[in-house]
Amino acid sequence: MKIKAAVVHEAKGPFVIEDVELEEPRANEILVRMVSTGLCHTDLTARMGFLPMPLPAVLGHEGAGIVEKVGAQVTKVKPGDHIAASFMSCGTCTMCTKGRPSWCADFKKLNFGGRRPDGSTTIKKDGKTIYGSFFGQSSFATYSLVTERNVVKVPTDVPLEILSPLGCGIQTGAGGVINTLKVYPGSAIAIFGMGSVGLSAVMAAVVCGCTKIIGIDVVESRLNLAKEFGATHTINSGKADVVEEIRKLTGGGIEFALECTGIPKVLRQAVDSLMLGGTCGLIGAAPMGVEASLDMQTLLDARTVRGVIEGDCIPDLFIPQLIELYKQGKFPFDRLIKFYPFDQINEAAKDSEKGVTMKPVLKF
Ligand SMILES: [Zn+2]
Ligand SMILES: [Zn+2]
């Protein structure tokens, strides 16, 4: 079928909206009419050519829409259902079997391989291949093919257009706090980087009953936003010694830290600010090959550094939980969103890179 998609033709090139041909859904696939899609940092990383995703490609991995058609084997959803799409996983490797789909052995191939699991591709233009299946969806398009592995049925009493970012950025920040660090009522957490992921983590820390939530950034306006979302303290790391300030605020060190910037120096600060036995979750993605230095004595004192992928969540369970919290007014993630029409995707990307928009969401 003919669809409109934002195609990236070469590394560092712009998104070009054009007509392309999408295959009909196969027996295990679901055709979704996209209603909105979030634009995430990983889309921009892939556009730069920093991921193994081949080009030309249709990116986008935070799609929300309405099921249009399903293949013969699909039972999870039916035409008319509202869905949010998340990351892909194989469902059969050791970690998928253990209920850890974001640790799937084939994560890279299935999410940035540009192809279906069997190696075929879904999109063509004038007979030439355009790579798709980005995170099993390629949602920068009016229609998208997903599978039961990465589709989440969502309730119809919530505006569908706000739900798209739950599939990656928001679940990553919130899941890092709820699923990975497992903070508890009365505990203290320091969150480094107040972008949409870090602010989602702040909201989750409020939900969990953390009584000290320290938001850290170098931009004053983001620190003010952190306070609005429930940070009890903020530190401008461009002006103050963060480790020192956290030790002062906590009487020696913090139990939980979450690194959301991917900057080696910030990871070091996050680990150094931990109390004995404390844990630092690492969400921020540095380019391949970047190394960070840590004091071995600091780690020896029972401290943990733990990588977090997609909030360590099972999207089928976690996204509905976040929606329920939203409905109760406890997780106001929609306040991070700024909507753009689909054809302003390049403006949305620019605003995201400049940091003026927390969470760009494209509407179709
Ligand atoms: Zn797997
Ligand atoms: Zn993402």
mmCIF file with all atom_site columns, C-alpha atoms in Angstrom, residues 166-316:
data_model
loop_
_atom_site.group_PDB
_atom_site.id
_atom_site.type_symbol
_atom_site.label_atom_id
_atom_site.label_alt_id
_atom_site.label_comp_id
_atom_site.label_asym_id
_atom_site.label_entity_id
_atom_site.label_seq_id
_atom_site.pdbx_PDB_ins_code
_atom_site.Cartn_x
_atom_site.Cartn_y
_atom_site.Cartn_z
_atom_site.occupancy
_atom_site.B_iso_or_equiv
_atom_site.pdbx_formal_charge
_atom_site.auth_seq_id
_atom_site.auth_comp_id
_atom_site.auth_asym_id
_atom_site.auth_atom_id
_atom_site.pdbx_PDB_model_num
ATOM 1   C CA . LEU A 1 166 ? 5.352  5.738  26.729 1.00 0.00 ? 166 LEU A CA 1
ATOM 2   C CA . GLY A 1 167 ? 6.820  3.109  24.372 1.00 0.00 ? 167 GLY A CA 1
ATOM 3   C CA . CYS A 1 168 ? 10.416 4.258  24.904 1.00 0.00 ? 168 CYS A CA 1
ATOM 4   C CA . GLY A 1 169 ? 11.541 7.484  26.615 1.00 0.00 ? 169 GLY A CA 1
ATOM 5   C CA . ILE A 1 170 ? 8.968  7.715  29.383 1.00 0.00 ? 170 ILE A CA 1
ATOM 6   C CA . GLN A 1 171 ? 9.013  4.013  30.291 1.00 0.00 ? 171 GLN A CA 1
ATOM 7   C CA . THR A 1 172 ? 12.827 4.149  30.349 1.00 0.00 ? 172 THR A CA 1
ATOM 8   C CA . GLY A 1 173 ? 12.998 6.923  32.959 1.00 0.00 ? 173 GLY A CA 1
ATOM 9   C CA . ALA A 1 174 ? 10.109 5.661  35.056 1.00 0.00 ? 174 ALA A CA 1
ATOM 10  C CA . GLY A 1 175 ? 11.206 2.013  34.793 1.00 0.00 ? 175 GLY A CA 1
ATOM 11  C CA . GLY A 1 176 ? 14.760 2.875  35.862 1.00 0.00 ? 176 GLY A CA 1
ATOM 12  C CA . VAL A 1 177 ? 13.345 4.078  39.179 1.00 0.00 ? 177 VAL A CA 1
ATOM 13  C CA . ILE A 1 178 ? 10.509 1.573  39.669 1.00 0.00 ? 178 ILE A CA 1
ATOM 14  C CA . ASN A 1 179 ? 11.887 -1.637 38.113 1.00 0.00 ? 179 ASN A CA 1
ATOM 15  C CA . THR A 1 180 ? 15.667 -1.303 38.251 1.00 0.00 ? 180 THR A CA 1
ATOM 16  C CA . LEU A 1 181 ? 16.511 0.694  41.370 1.00 0.00 ? 181 LEU A CA 1
ATOM 17  C CA . LYS A 1 182 ? 13.335 -0.390 43.178 1.00 0.00 ? 182 LYS A CA 1
ATOM 18  C CA . VAL A 1 183 ? 13.343 2.719  45.364 1.00 0.00 ? 183 VAL A CA 1
ATOM 19  C CA . TYR A 1 184 ? 11.016 2.616  48.358 1.00 0.00 ? 184 TYR A CA 1
ATOM 20  C CA . PRO A 1 185 ? 8.964  5.079  50.441 1.00 0.00 ? 185 PRO A CA 1
ATOM 21  C CA . GLY A 1 186 ? 11.254 7.349  52.420 1.00 0.00 ? 186 GLY A CA 1
ATOM 22  C CA . SER A 1 187 ? 14.338 6.662  50.281 1.00 0.00 ? 187 SER A CA 1
ATOM 23  C CA . ALA A 1 188 ? 16.539 9.258  48.560 1.00 0.00 ? 188 ALA A CA 1
ATOM 24  C CA . ILE A 1 189 ? 17.462 9.458  44.869 1.00 0.00 ? 189 ILE A CA 1
ATOM 25  C CA . ALA A 1 190 ? 19.649 11.785 42.786 1.00 0.00 ? 190 ALA A CA 1
ATOM 26  C CA . ILE A 1 191 ? 18.750 12.038 39.099 1.00 0.00 ? 191 ILE A CA 1
ATOM 27  C CA . PHE A 1 192 ? 21.388 13.406 36.719 1.00 0.00 ? 192 PHE A CA 1
ATOM 28  C CA . GLY A 1 193 ? 20.022 15.113 33.576 1.00 0.00 ? 193 GLY A CA 1
ATOM 29  C CA . MET A 1 194 ? 16.558 16.733 33.517 1.00 0.00 ? 194 MET A CA 1
ATOM 30  C CA . GLY A 1 195 ? 15.478 15.907 29.958 1.00 0.00 ? 195 GLY A CA 1
ATOM 31  C CA . SER A 1 196 ? 12.285 13.925 29.308 1.00 0.00 ? 196 SER A CA 1
ATOM 32  C CA . VAL A 1 197 ? 13.831 10.685 30.626 1.00 0.00 ? 197 VAL A CA 1
ATOM 33  C CA . GLY A 1 198 ? 15.174 12.297 33.814 1.00 0.00 ? 198 GLY A CA 1
ATOM 34  C CA . LEU A 1 199 ? 11.907 14.139 34.448 1.00 0.00 ? 199 LEU A CA 1
ATOM 35  C CA . SER A 1 200 ? 9.970  10.879 33.982 1.00 0.00 ? 200 SER A CA 1
ATOM 36  C CA . ALA A 1 201 ? 12.280 9.429  36.626 1.00 0.00 ? 201 ALA A CA 1
ATOM 37  C CA . VAL A 1 202 ? 11.449 12.354 38.942 1.00 0.00 ? 202 VAL A CA 1
ATOM 38  C CA . MET A 1 203 ? 7.707  11.657 38.503 1.00 0.00 ? 203 MET A CA 1
ATOM 39  C CA . ALA A 1 204 ? 8.264  7.956  39.204 1.00 0.00 ? 204 ALA A CA 1
ATOM 40  C CA . ALA A 1 205 ? 10.273 8.774  42.347 1.00 0.00 ? 205 ALA A CA 1
ATOM 41  C CA . VAL A 1 206 ? 7.304  10.826 43.572 1.00 0.00 ? 206 VAL A CA 1
ATOM 42  C CA . VAL A 1 207 ? 4.960  7.892  42.837 1.00 0.00 ? 207 VAL A CA 1
ATOM 43  C CA . CYS A 1 208 ? 7.262  5.573  44.839 1.00 0.00 ? 208 CYS A CA 1
ATOM 44  C CA . GLY A 1 209 ? 7.294  7.868  47.873 1.00 0.00 ? 209 GLY A CA 1
ATOM 45  C CA . CYS A 1 210 ? 10.929 8.978  47.775 1.00 0.00 ? 210 CYS A CA 1
ATOM 46  C CA . THR A 1 211 ? 11.241 11.786 50.315 1.00 0.00 ? 211 THR A CA 1
ATOM 47  C CA . LYS A 1 212 ? 14.445 13.235 48.895 1.00 0.00 ? 212 LYS A CA 1
ATOM 48  C CA . ILE A 1 213 ? 14.479 13.673 45.111 1.00 0.00 ? 213 ILE A CA 1
ATOM 49  C CA . ILE A 1 214 ? 17.484 15.628 43.870 1.00 0.00 ? 214 ILE A CA 1
ATOM 50  C CA . GLY A 1 215 ? 17.364 16.849 40.259 1.00 0.00 ? 215 GLY A CA 1
ATOM 51  C CA . ILE A 1 216 ? 20.684 17.782 38.630 1.00 0.00 ? 216 ILE A CA 1
ATOM 52  C CA . ASP A 1 217 ? 21.281 19.708 35.394 1.00 0.00 ? 217 ASP A CA 1
ATOM 53  C CA . VAL A 1 218 ? 23.221 22.689 34.054 1.00 0.00 ? 218 VAL A CA 1
ATOM 54  C CA . VAL A 1 219 ? 20.155 24.519 32.686 1.00 0.00 ? 219 VAL A CA 1
ATOM 55  C CA . GLU A 1 220 ? 18.248 26.560 35.245 1.00 0.00 ? 220 GLU A CA 1
ATOM 56  C CA . SER A 1 221 ? 14.877 26.306 33.419 1.00 0.00 ? 221 SER A CA 1
ATOM 57  C CA . ARG A 1 222 ? 15.086 22.495 33.505 1.00 0.00 ? 222 ARG A CA 1
ATOM 58  C CA . LEU A 1 223 ? 15.784 22.584 37.235 1.00 0.00 ? 223 LEU A CA 1
ATOM 59  C CA . ASN A 1 224 ? 12.656 24.695 37.723 1.00 0.00 ? 224 ASN A CA 1
ATOM 60  C CA . LEU A 1 225 ? 10.695 22.122 35.729 1.00 0.00 ? 225 LEU A CA 1
ATOM 61  C CA . ALA A 1 226 ? 12.146 19.363 37.932 1.00 0.00 ? 226 ALA A CA 1
ATOM 62  C CA . LYS A 1 227 ? 10.749 21.167 40.981 1.00 0.00 ? 227 LYS A CA 1
ATOM 63  C CA . GLU A 1 228 ? 7.335  21.424 39.312 1.00 0.00 ? 228 GLU A CA 1
ATOM 64  C CA . PHE A 1 229 ? 7.364  17.657 38.782 1.00 0.00 ? 229 PHE A CA 1
ATOM 65  C CA . GLY A 1 230 ? 8.257  16.974 42.406 1.00 0.00 ? 230 GLY A CA 1
ATOM 66  C CA . ALA A 1 231 ? 12.032 17.263 42.907 1.00 0.00 ? 231 ALA A CA 1
ATOM 67  C CA . THR A 1 232 ? 12.588 18.258 46.539 1.00 0.00 ? 232 THR A CA 1
ATOM 68  C CA . HIS A 1 233 ? 16.054 19.685 45.786 1.00 0.00 ? 233 HIS A CA 1
ATOM 69  C CA . THR A 1 234 ? 17.911 20.767 42.660 1.00 0.00 ? 234 THR A CA 1
ATOM 70  C CA . ILE A 1 235 ? 21.604 21.304 41.980 1.00 0.00 ? 235 ILE A CA 1
ATOM 71  C CA . ASN A 1 236 ? 23.067 23.275 39.088 1.00 0.00 ? 236 ASN A CA 1
ATOM 72  C CA . SER A 1 237 ? 26.148 21.162 38.367 1.00 0.00 ? 237 SER A CA 1
ATOM 73  C CA . GLY A 1 238 ? 27.652 23.975 36.300 1.00 0.00 ? 238 GLY A CA 1
ATOM 74  C CA . LYS A 1 239 ? 27.820 26.134 39.421 1.00 0.00 ? 239 LYS A CA 1
ATOM 75  C CA . ALA A 1 240 ? 28.228 23.767 42.384 1.00 0.00 ? 240 ALA A CA 1
ATOM 76  C CA . ASP A 1 241 ? 30.256 20.682 43.359 1.00 0.00 ? 241 ASP A CA 1
ATOM 77  C CA . VAL A 1 242 ? 27.483 18.086 42.905 1.00 0.00 ? 242 VAL A CA 1
ATOM 78  C CA . VAL A 1 243 ? 29.086 15.293 44.935 1.00 0.00 ? 243 VAL A CA 1
ATOM 79  C CA . GLU A 1 244 ? 29.742 17.633 47.844 1.00 0.00 ? 244 GLU A CA 1
ATOM 80  C CA . GLU A 1 245 ? 26.192 19.047 47.697 1.00 0.00 ? 245 GLU A CA 1
ATOM 81  C CA . ILE A 1 246 ? 24.613 15.575 47.638 1.00 0.00 ? 246 ILE A CA 1
ATOM 82  C CA . ARG A 1 247 ? 26.743 14.460 50.611 1.00 0.00 ? 247 ARG A CA 1
ATOM 83  C CA . LYS A 1 248 ? 25.613 17.575 52.502 1.00 0.00 ? 248 LYS A CA 1
ATOM 84  C CA . LEU A 1 249 ? 21.937 16.999 51.653 1.00 0.00 ? 249 LEU A CA 1
ATOM 85  C CA . THR A 1 250 ? 22.024 13.312 52.622 1.00 0.00 ? 250 THR A CA 1
ATOM 86  C CA . GLY A 1 251 ? 24.467 13.263 55.507 1.00 0.00 ? 251 GLY A CA 1
ATOM 87  C CA . GLY A 1 252 ? 27.189 11.338 53.683 1.00 0.00 ? 252 GLY A CA 1
ATOM 88  C CA . GLY A 1 253 ? 25.869 9.882  50.432 1.00 0.00 ? 253 GLY A CA 1
ATOM 89  C CA . ILE A 1 254 ? 22.752 8.831  48.585 1.00 0.00 ? 254 ILE A CA 1
ATOM 90  C CA . GLU A 1 255 ? 21.299 5.308  48.254 1.00 0.00 ? 255 GLU A CA 1
ATOM 91  C CA . PHE A 1 256 ? 20.090 5.652  44.669 1.00 0.00 ? 256 PHE A CA 1
ATOM 92  C CA . ALA A 1 257 ? 21.423 7.592  41.667 1.00 0.00 ? 257 ALA A CA 1
ATOM 93  C CA . LEU A 1 258 ? 20.279 7.591  38.056 1.00 0.00 ? 258 LEU A CA 1
ATOM 94  C CA . GLU A 1 259 ? 22.558 8.799  35.251 1.00 0.00 ? 259 GLU A CA 1
ATOM 95  C CA . CYS A 1 260 ? 20.543 10.053 32.252 1.00 0.00 ? 260 CYS A CA 1
ATOM 96  C CA . THR A 1 261 ? 23.152 12.054 30.285 1.00 0.00 ? 261 THR A CA 1
ATOM 97  C CA . GLY A 1 262 ? 25.650 9.510  28.903 1.00 0.00 ? 262 GLY A CA 1
ATOM 98  C CA . ILE A 1 263 ? 28.552 11.807 29.844 1.00 0.00 ? 263 ILE A CA 1
ATOM 99  C CA . PRO A 1 264 ? 31.490 9.946  31.524 1.00 0.00 ? 264 PRO A CA 1
ATOM 100 C CA . LYS A 1 265 ? 32.179 12.798 33.979 1.00 0.00 ? 265 LYS A CA 1
ATOM 101 C CA . VAL A 1 266 ? 28.537 12.761 35.088 1.00 0.00 ? 266 VAL A CA 1
ATOM 102 C CA . LEU A 1 267 ? 28.573 8.975  35.610 1.00 0.00 ? 267 LEU A CA 1
ATOM 103 C CA . ARG A 1 268 ? 31.622 9.464  37.825 1.00 0.00 ? 268 ARG A CA 1
ATOM 104 C CA . GLN A 1 269 ? 29.774 12.124 39.855 1.00 0.00 ? 269 GLN A CA 1
ATOM 105 C CA . ALA A 1 270 ? 26.725 9.886  40.185 1.00 0.00 ? 270 ALA A CA 1
ATOM 106 C CA . VAL A 1 271 ? 28.792 6.949  41.497 1.00 0.00 ? 271 VAL A CA 1
ATOM 107 C CA . ASP A 1 272 ? 30.885 9.150  43.785 1.00 0.00 ? 272 ASP A CA 1
ATOM 108 C CA . SER A 1 273 ? 27.720 10.564 45.358 1.00 0.00 ? 273 SER A CA 1
ATOM 109 C CA . LEU A 1 274 ? 26.502 7.111  46.484 1.00 0.00 ? 274 LEU A CA 1
ATOM 110 C CA . MET A 1 275 ? 26.496 5.939  50.104 1.00 0.00 ? 275 MET A CA 1
ATOM 111 C CA . LEU A 1 276 ? 28.118 2.570  50.916 1.00 0.00 ? 276 LEU A CA 1
ATOM 112 C CA . GLY A 1 277 ? 25.933 -0.119 49.366 1.00 0.00 ? 277 GLY A CA 1
ATOM 113 C CA . GLY A 1 278 ? 24.258 2.413  47.058 1.00 0.00 ? 278 GLY A CA 1
ATOM 114 C CA . THR A 1 279 ? 23.296 1.763  43.444 1.00 0.00 ? 279 THR A CA 1
ATOM 115 C CA . CYS A 1 280 ? 23.696 3.924  40.351 1.00 0.00 ? 280 CYS A CA 1
ATOM 116 C CA . GLY A 1 281 ? 21.518 3.126  37.333 1.00 0.00 ? 281 GLY A CA 1
ATOM 117 C CA . LEU A 1 282 ? 23.023 4.086  33.970 1.00 0.00 ? 282 LEU A CA 1
ATOM 118 C CA . ILE A 1 283 ? 20.470 5.131  31.331 1.00 0.00 ? 283 ILE A CA 1
ATOM 119 C CA . GLY A 1 284 ? 22.443 7.747  29.356 1.00 0.00 ? 284 GLY A CA 1
ATOM 120 C CA . ALA A 1 285 ? 23.771 6.280  26.099 1.00 0.00 ? 285 ALA A CA 1
ATOM 121 C CA . ALA A 1 286 ? 27.309 7.309  25.145 1.00 0.00 ? 286 ALA A CA 1
ATOM 122 C CA . PRO A 1 287 ? 28.552 6.626  21.586 1.00 0.00 ? 287 PRO A CA 1
ATOM 123 C CA . MET A 1 288 ? 30.161 3.203  21.120 1.00 0.00 ? 288 MET A CA 1
ATOM 124 C CA . GLY A 1 289 ? 33.657 2.923  22.598 1.00 0.00 ? 289 GLY A CA 1
ATOM 125 C CA . VAL A 1 290 ? 33.402 5.762  25.135 1.00 0.00 ? 290 VAL A CA 1
ATOM 126 C CA . GLU A 1 291 ? 35.068 4.812  28.437 1.00 0.00 ? 291 GLU A CA 1
ATOM 127 C CA . ALA A 1 292 ? 34.504 6.162  31.933 1.00 0.00 ? 292 ALA A CA 1
ATOM 128 C CA . SER A 1 293 ? 36.893 5.984  34.881 1.00 0.00 ? 293 SER A CA 1
ATOM 129 C CA . LEU A 1 294 ? 35.723 5.012  38.358 1.00 0.00 ? 294 LEU A CA 1
ATOM 130 C CA . ASP A 1 295 ? 37.603 4.757  41.651 1.00 0.00 ? 295 ASP A CA 1
ATOM 131 C CA . MET A 1 296 ? 37.946 1.033  42.385 1.00 0.00 ? 296 MET A CA 1
ATOM 132 C CA . GLN A 1 297 ? 37.873 1.641  46.141 1.00 0.00 ? 297 GLN A CA 1
ATOM 133 C CA . THR A 1 298 ? 34.504 3.363  45.703 1.00 0.00 ? 298 THR A CA 1
ATOM 134 C CA . LEU A 1 299 ? 33.101 0.259  43.973 1.00 0.00 ? 299 LEU A CA 1
ATOM 135 C CA . LEU A 1 300 ? 34.701 -2.083 46.502 1.00 0.00 ? 300 LEU A CA 1
ATOM 136 C CA . ASP A 1 301 ? 32.581 -0.453 49.199 1.00 0.00 ? 301 ASP A CA 1
ATOM 137 C CA . ALA A 1 302 ? 29.570 -2.468 48.037 1.00 0.00 ? 302 ALA A CA 1
ATOM 138 C CA . ARG A 1 303 ? 28.447 0.070  45.473 1.00 0.00 ? 303 ARG A CA 1
ATOM 139 C CA . THR A 1 304 ? 26.738 -1.062 42.261 1.00 0.00 ? 304 THR A CA 1
ATOM 140 C CA . VAL A 1 305 ? 26.626 0.415  38.775 1.00 0.00 ? 305 VAL A CA 1
ATOM 141 C CA . ARG A 1 306 ? 23.798 -1.059 36.766 1.00 0.00 ? 306 ARG A CA 1
ATOM 142 C CA . GLY A 1 307 ? 22.956 -0.481 33.092 1.00 0.00 ? 307 GLY A CA 1
ATOM 143 C CA . VAL A 1 308 ? 19.258 0.062  32.312 1.00 0.00 ? 308 VAL A CA 1
ATOM 144 C CA . ILE A 1 309 ? 17.668 -0.714 28.938 1.00 0.00 ? 309 ILE A CA 1
ATOM 145 C CA . GLU A 1 310 ? 14.093 0.470  28.255 1.00 0.00 ? 310 GLU A CA 1
ATOM 146 C CA . GLY A 1 311 ? 13.479 0.761  32.006 1.00 0.00 ? 311 GLY A CA 1
ATOM 147 C CA . ASP A 1 312 ? 13.888 -3.024 32.453 1.00 0.00 ? 312 ASP A CA 1
ATOM 148 C CA . CYS A 1 313 ? 10.191 -3.250 31.798 1.00 0.00 ? 313 CYS A CA 1
ATOM 149 C CA . ILE A 1 314 ? 7.747  -5.644 30.211 1.00 0.00 ? 314 ILE A CA 1
ATOM 150 C CA . PRO A 1 315 ? 5.799  -3.101 28.114 1.00 0.00 ? 315 PRO A CA 1
ATOM 151 C CA . ASP A 1 316 ? 2.552  -5.122 28.232 1.00 0.00 ? 316 ASP A CA 1
#
